[in-house]
Coordinates of C-alpha atoms and ligand atoms in Angstrom, one line a residue:
M118 CA 0.3 0.1 0.1
C119 CA 0.9 3.6 -0.7
L120 CA 1.4 5.9 1.9
G121 CA 2.7 8.8 -0.3
I122 CA 5.1 9.7 -3.2
L123 CA 8.0 8.7 -2.0
M124 CA 11.8 9.8 -3.3
V125 CA 14.7 7.5 -3.6
D126 CA 17.8 7.1 -4.4
I127 CA 17.8 3.9 -5.5
V128 CA 14.6 1.5 -6.2
G129 CA 15.3 -2.5 -6.1
I130 CA 13.6 -5.1 -7.8
G131 CA 14.6 -9.0 -7.3
C132 CA 15.5 -11.3 -5.2
S133 CA 15.4 -11.1 -1.4
C134 CA 16.0 -14.3 1.4
Y135 CA 16.7 -15.2 4.8
D136 CA 20.6 -16.6 4.6
F137 CA 21.0 -19.6 7.3
L138 CA 24.8 -19.3 7.3
G139 CA 27.2 -21.9 9.0
I140 CA 31.4 -22.2 8.7
S141 CA 33.5 -25.2 9.1
S142 CA 36.4 -26.6 8.3
V143 CA 34.8 -30.2 7.2
S144 CA 33.2 -31.1 3.5
P145 CA 29.9 -32.4 4.0
N146 CA 29.4 -35.5 3.5
I147 CA 26.1 -37.5 2.1
D148 CA 24.4 -38.5 5.3
G149 CA 26.7 -37.5 7.4
K150 CA 26.6 -35.1 10.8
I151 CA 29.0 -31.7 10.9
R152 CA 29.0 -29.7 13.5
L153 CA 29.7 -25.6 12.5
D154 CA 32.7 -23.8 14.4
R155 CA 30.0 -20.6 14.0
A156 CA 26.7 -20.0 12.9
I157 CA 24.1 -16.9 12.0
S158 CA 21.4 -16.1 10.3
D159 CA 20.3 -13.2 8.2
G160 CA 18.3 -10.7 5.2
G161 CA 20.1 -12.0 1.9
G162 CA 19.6 -11.9 -1.5
M163 CA 21.1 -10.0 -4.6
V164 CA 18.9 -7.5 -4.7
A165 CA 18.5 -6.9 -1.3
T166 CA 21.4 -7.3 0.3
A167 CA 22.7 -4.4 -2.3
L168 CA 20.0 -1.8 -1.1
V169 CA 20.8 -2.5 2.4
A170 CA 24.6 -1.8 1.4
A171 CA 23.5 1.1 -0.4
S172 CA 21.9 2.3 2.3
R173 CA 24.3 1.5 5.0
L174 CA 26.3 4.1 2.5
G175 CA 23.8 7.0 3.1
A176 CA 21.1 6.2 0.3
S177 CA 17.9 6.3 0.9
V178 CA 16.5 2.8 -1.0
S179 CA 13.5 1.1 -1.3
Y180 CA 12.5 -2.2 -2.4
L181 CA 9.9 -3.3 -4.5
G182 CA 8.7 -7.2 -4.1
P183 CA 6.3 -9.7 -2.3
I184 CA 7.6 -10.2 2.0
P185 CA 5.8 -13.4 2.6
G186 CA 3.2 -13.6 5.8
D187 CA 5.0 -16.6 7.1
N188 CA 8.0 -16.2 10.0
I189 CA 10.5 -16.1 8.0
G190 CA 8.6 -13.3 5.9
G191 CA 8.7 -11.1 9.1
L192 CA 12.6 -11.9 9.7
I193 CA 12.8 -10.1 6.4
K194 CA 10.8 -7.6 6.5
K195 CA 12.3 -6.9 10.3
S196 CA 16.0 -6.9 8.5
F197 CA 14.5 -3.9 5.9
D198 CA 13.1 -1.9 8.9
T199 CA 16.8 -2.7 10.8
E200 CA 18.6 -1.5 7.6
G201 CA 16.7 1.1 6.7
V202 CA 15.4 0.2 3.6
D203 CA 11.9 1.0 2.8
T204 CA 9.2 -1.2 1.9
Q205 CA 5.7 0.5 1.4
H206 CA 5.5 -0.1 -1.9
C207 CA 6.2 -3.9 -1.6
K208 CA 3.8 -6.3 -1.7
F209 CA 2.9 -7.9 1.5
D210 CA 1.1 -11.6 1.0
P211 CA 0.1 -13.6 3.3
N212 CA 0.5 -17.1 1.2
A213 CA 3.5 -16.4 -0.1
I214 CA 6.3 -18.8 1.0
S215 CA 10.2 -17.2 2.0
H216 CA 12.3 -17.5 -0.2
I217 CA 15.2 -19.8 2.1
S218 CA 19.2 -19.9 1.4
M219 CA 21.6 -21.9 3.2
V220 CA 25.2 -21.5 3.0
M221 CA 27.8 -23.2 4.2
V222 CA 30.8 -21.6 4.2
D223 CA 34.7 -23.3 3.8
T224 CA 37.4 -22.1 6.6
R225 CA 40.1 -22.9 4.7
T226 CA 39.1 -20.9 1.5
A227 CA 36.4 -18.6 2.5
E228 CA 34.0 -19.8 -0.1
R229 CA 30.7 -20.9 0.2
T230 CA 28.0 -23.3 -1.3
I231 CA 24.2 -22.3 -1.3
F232 CA 21.1 -24.4 -1.1
S233 CA 18.3 -21.6 -2.3
S234 CA 14.7 -22.5 -2.5
G235 CA 13.8 -19.5 -4.8
S236 CA 10.3 -17.3 -4.9
R237 CA 7.8 -17.6 -7.7
E238 CA 7.3 -15.3 -10.4
E239 CA 3.5 -14.7 -9.7
Y240 CA 3.9 -13.1 -6.0
F241 CA 5.3 -10.0 -7.8
M242 CA 3.6 -8.5 -11.0
P243 CA 3.4 -5.9 -12.7
Q244 CA 0.1 -4.5 -11.8
D245 CA 2.2 -5.0 -8.1
L246 CA 4.6 -1.7 -9.4
E247 CA 4.2 1.9 -8.4
K248 CA 5.1 4.0 -10.9
D249 CA 5.8 7.1 -8.6
V250 CA 8.9 5.4 -6.6
I251 CA 10.4 4.4 -10.0
Q252 CA 10.2 7.6 -11.7
N253 CA 11.1 9.4 -9.0
A254 CA 14.4 7.8 -8.6
R255 CA 17.7 7.8 -9.9
F256 CA 18.7 4.5 -10.3
L257 CA 16.7 1.0 -10.9
L258 CA 18.4 -2.7 -9.3
I259 CA 17.0 -5.3 -11.4
D260 CA 18.3 -9.4 -10.6
G261 CA 16.0 -10.8 -13.3
T262 CA 13.8 -12.0 -10.8
Y263 CA 9.8 -11.1 -11.0
R264 CA 10.9 -10.9 -14.5
A265 CA 7.7 -9.4 -16.3
A266 CA 7.8 -6.9 -13.4
T267 CA 11.0 -6.1 -14.0
I268 CA 10.3 -5.2 -17.8
K269 CA 7.5 -3.3 -16.8
A270 CA 10.0 -1.4 -14.1
C271 CA 12.3 -0.8 -17.2
R272 CA 10.1 0.9 -18.9
I273 CA 8.8 3.2 -16.5
A274 CA 12.9 3.7 -15.8
K275 CA 13.9 4.4 -19.3
E276 CA 10.8 7.0 -19.4
F277 CA 12.1 9.1 -16.8
G278 CA 15.7 8.7 -17.2
V279 CA 16.5 6.2 -14.2
T280 CA 19.8 4.7 -14.9
I281 CA 19.2 0.6 -15.0
V282 CA 21.9 -1.2 -13.7
L283 CA 21.7 -5.4 -13.7
D284 CA 22.7 -7.9 -11.6
A285 CA 23.6 -11.1 -13.8
D286 CA 24.1 -13.8 -11.9
D287 CA 24.8 -17.6 -13.6
R288 CA 21.7 -18.6 -13.5
L289 CA 20.5 -16.0 -16.4
A290 CA 22.7 -17.2 -18.1
N291 CA 20.6 -20.4 -19.4
D292 CA 17.6 -17.5 -19.7
P293 CA 16.4 -18.0 -23.0
D294 CA 15.2 -13.9 -22.4
V295 CA 18.6 -12.8 -21.2
Y296 CA 19.7 -10.5 -24.1
D297 CA 16.0 -9.0 -23.8
L298 CA 16.5 -7.8 -20.5
M299 CA 20.4 -6.7 -21.1
G300 CA 19.3 -4.5 -23.5
L301 CA 17.2 -2.8 -21.3
V302 CA 19.9 -2.1 -19.3
D303 CA 22.3 1.2 -19.1
I304 CA 25.2 -0.6 -16.8
L305 CA 25.5 -4.2 -17.0
I306 CA 26.9 -6.1 -13.7
P307 CA 27.9 -9.6 -14.3
S308 CA 29.6 -12.6 -12.0
N309 CA 32.1 -14.4 -13.9
R310 CA 30.2 -17.4 -13.6
F311 CA 27.7 -15.6 -15.3
I312 CA 29.8 -14.2 -18.5
T313 CA 31.7 -17.3 -18.9
R314 CA 29.1 -19.6 -18.9
L315 CA 27.2 -17.4 -21.5
T316 CA 30.5 -16.4 -23.9
K317 CA 32.3 -19.5 -23.8
E318 CA 35.2 -17.3 -23.4
T319 CA 37.3 -17.5 -20.5
V320 CA 39.5 -14.3 -20.9
S321 CA 37.6 -11.9 -19.3
E322 CA 38.4 -9.0 -22.3
K323 CA 37.0 -11.3 -24.6
A324 CA 34.3 -12.2 -23.0
I325 CA 33.3 -8.7 -22.7
T326 CA 34.1 -7.6 -26.4
K327 CA 31.8 -11.0 -27.3
L328 CA 29.2 -9.6 -25.8
K329 CA 29.5 -5.7 -26.3
E330 CA 28.9 -6.9 -30.0
S331 CA 24.9 -7.7 -29.1
I332 CA 24.6 -4.8 -26.1
S333 CA 25.0 -1.4 -25.7
A334 CA 25.3 -1.0 -21.9
K335 CA 28.5 -0.2 -19.4
I336 CA 30.6 -3.4 -17.7
V337 CA 31.8 -4.1 -14.9
L338 CA 32.8 -7.3 -14.9
T339 CA 33.5 -8.8 -10.9
L340 CA 35.8 -11.7 -10.4
G341 CA 35.6 -12.5 -7.2
K342 CA 39.3 -12.4 -5.3
N343 CA 41.1 -11.4 -8.7
G344 CA 38.8 -7.1 -8.6
C345 CA 36.7 -6.5 -11.3
I346 CA 36.9 -5.4 -14.9
V347 CA 35.8 -1.6 -15.8
F348 CA 34.4 -1.4 -19.6
D349 CA 32.8 1.8 -20.1
G350 CA 32.9 2.3 -23.8
N351 CA 36.8 4.0 -23.6
G352 CA 38.4 0.8 -22.9
F353 CA 39.1 -2.5 -20.0
S354 CA 40.2 -0.4 -16.6
K355 CA 41.2 -3.9 -14.6
I356 CA 40.7 -3.2 -10.7
P357 CA 42.4 -5.5 -8.6
A358 CA 40.5 -6.9 -5.1
L359 CA 41.8 -5.1 -1.9
T360 CA 43.2 -7.3 0.4
V361 CA 41.9 -8.4 3.5
D362 CA 41.5 -11.4 6.3
V363 CA 38.5 -12.5 4.2
I364 CA 36.3 -14.8 6.4
D365 CA 33.3 -15.5 4.1
T366 CA 33.0 -14.0 0.6
T367 CA 28.9 -14.5 0.7
G368 CA 27.6 -11.2 -0.8
A369 CA 30.7 -10.0 -2.0
G370 CA 28.5 -9.5 -5.2
D371 CA 25.3 -8.4 -4.0
V372 CA 27.2 -5.9 -1.6
F373 CA 29.6 -4.7 -4.9
H374 CA 26.3 -3.5 -6.5
G375 CA 25.2 -1.2 -3.4
A376 CA 27.6 0.5 -3.6
I377 CA 29.0 0.8 -6.6
L378 CA 25.3 2.8 -7.4
V379 CA 26.6 4.8 -3.8
G380 CA 29.3 6.2 -6.2
L381 CA 27.6 6.9 -9.0
M382 CA 24.6 8.7 -7.0
H383 CA 27.7 10.5 -6.3
E384 CA 28.9 11.8 -9.5
W385 CA 31.9 9.4 -9.5
D386 CA 33.2 7.6 -12.8
L387 CA 32.5 4.3 -13.5
I388 CA 36.4 3.4 -12.5
Q389 CA 36.5 5.4 -9.5
S390 CA 32.5 4.0 -7.9
A391 CA 34.2 0.3 -8.8
K392 CA 37.4 1.4 -6.3
F393 CA 35.2 2.6 -3.6
A394 CA 32.6 -1.1 -4.3
S395 CA 36.2 -2.9 -4.4
A396 CA 36.7 -1.2 -1.1
V397 CA 33.2 -1.9 0.2
A398 CA 33.0 -5.6 -1.1
A399 CA 36.5 -6.5 0.5
L400 CA 35.6 -5.3 4.0
S401 CA 31.8 -7.1 3.5
C402 CA 34.2 -10.0 3.1
T403 CA 35.2 -9.9 7.2
K404 CA 33.0 -10.8 8.9
L405 CA 30.8 -14.0 8.5
G406 CA 27.4 -13.7 6.6
G407 CA 26.7 -11.3 3.4
R408 CA 25.5 -8.1 5.6
A409 CA 28.0 -8.2 8.9
G410 CA 30.7 -6.7 7.5
I411 CA 29.1 -3.8 5.0
P412 CA 30.9 -0.6 6.3
T413 CA 29.4 2.8 7.0
F414 CA 30.7 5.6 3.9
G415 CA 32.4 7.3 6.4
E416 CA 34.4 3.5 7.1
A417 CA 35.0 2.4 4.1
M418 CA 36.9 5.8 2.4
D419 CA 39.0 5.7 5.6
F420 CA 40.1 2.3 4.3
L421 CA 40.8 3.2 0.5
N422 CA 42.7 6.3 2.4
E423 CA 44.6 4.2 4.5
Y424 CA 44.8 1.1 2.3
K425 CA 48.3 0.5 1.5
G426 CA 48.1 -3.1 -0.9
Ligands
ATP744 N1 38.2 -12.9 -1.1 C1 38.0 -11.3 -1.8 N2 39.1 -10.2 -1.2 C2 38.9 -8.9 -1.5 N3 37.5 -8.7 -2.6 C3 36.9 -9.5 -2.5 C4 36.9 -11.3 -2.6 N4 36.2 -11.7 -3.1 C5 34.9 -10.9 -3.8 N5 35.9 -9.8 -3.6 C6 34.9 -8.5 -3.9 O1 33.9 -7.9 -4.2 C7 33.6 -8.0 -5.6 C8 32.3 -8.8 -6.7 O2 32.9 -10.6 -6.2 P1 32.3 -11.5 -6.9 O3 32.9 -11.3 -8.2 O4 32.9 -12.7 -5.9 O5 30.7 -11.7 -7.5 P2 29.9 -12.2 -7.6 O6 30.3 -13.2 -8.5 O7 28.4 -11.6 -7.9 O8 29.4 -13.7 -6.0 P3 28.4 -13.0 -4.9 O9 26.9 -12.3 -5.2 O10 27.8 -14.6 -4.4 O11 28.8 -12.4 -3.8 C9 35.2 -8.6 -6.3 O12 35.0 -7.7 -7.7 C10 36.1 -7.9 -5.5 O13 35.6 -6.7 -5.9
MG745 MG1 26.4 -11.9 -7.0

């Protein structure tokens, strides 16, 4: 239900879930039982965590999507409220079932394996969208979830000059409509798994060049601990990841997306924004969970200014 016209910096429509994370140095065996060193639970999801990051970094943000009426939906909502993510344009659905992720983090590599239940397209449809909140925003962040509503949101954004940014993860690589979706966006920020699977190119620059034959968007390709590559139309800029004591890389990509939008919001160019996002994402890797390590704007700037490499 809309309580009035809201003006926010970033609106996001896409994946919001609840994560249960455990950390252990033992690899799972079928039919085995593992004692975790530590376990936590927190809100998660690509667009949802990006919005939380942007909010903590000072942006005003609004999430568009379903909030299920089950117990987990209550936790998802509480987490949005705590983090200052507006939910007044969400669809509160007593019959929807929450998207849950179980994340197993390996202490030896800080890498994670995710088991995820997913959401349903019909939980958030084009008629559930409110135009005002999109037309008044500066950025629209999408991840391909709730596709029909997302396409409508993109059309509104285009009409009103709102910059559209797509987080493309590997599950989108097999999507038959992925090129149509990419054709709508201004900035594409894919993961390495996505671009490799889509283009069949393992050399990043070649994969970007191949993708650029079909789309006009600027591209920032994220490469995990190998940093990212910015292609802004004037060539490739490689930005290394920042070295930190990594505990858990869960959500680093989501946080990167939220942070790069905050950089752009400050009118920085794409390269400077990507450097800022790299620092924010690196800091997010120093704590267990996708959100616990997200810094404030001041903490991120101090880290960047003091960073010696
Ligand atoms: N181990 C790491 N150390 C420092 N920075 C990291 C590390 N892993 C990721 N990052 C930063 O986070 C950015 C995004 O990470 P990544 O490419 O893994 O995203 P992703 O593949 O979308 O994963 P996810 O969304 O599941 O977190 C990287 O470009 C890098 O700047
Ligand atoms: Mg990602």
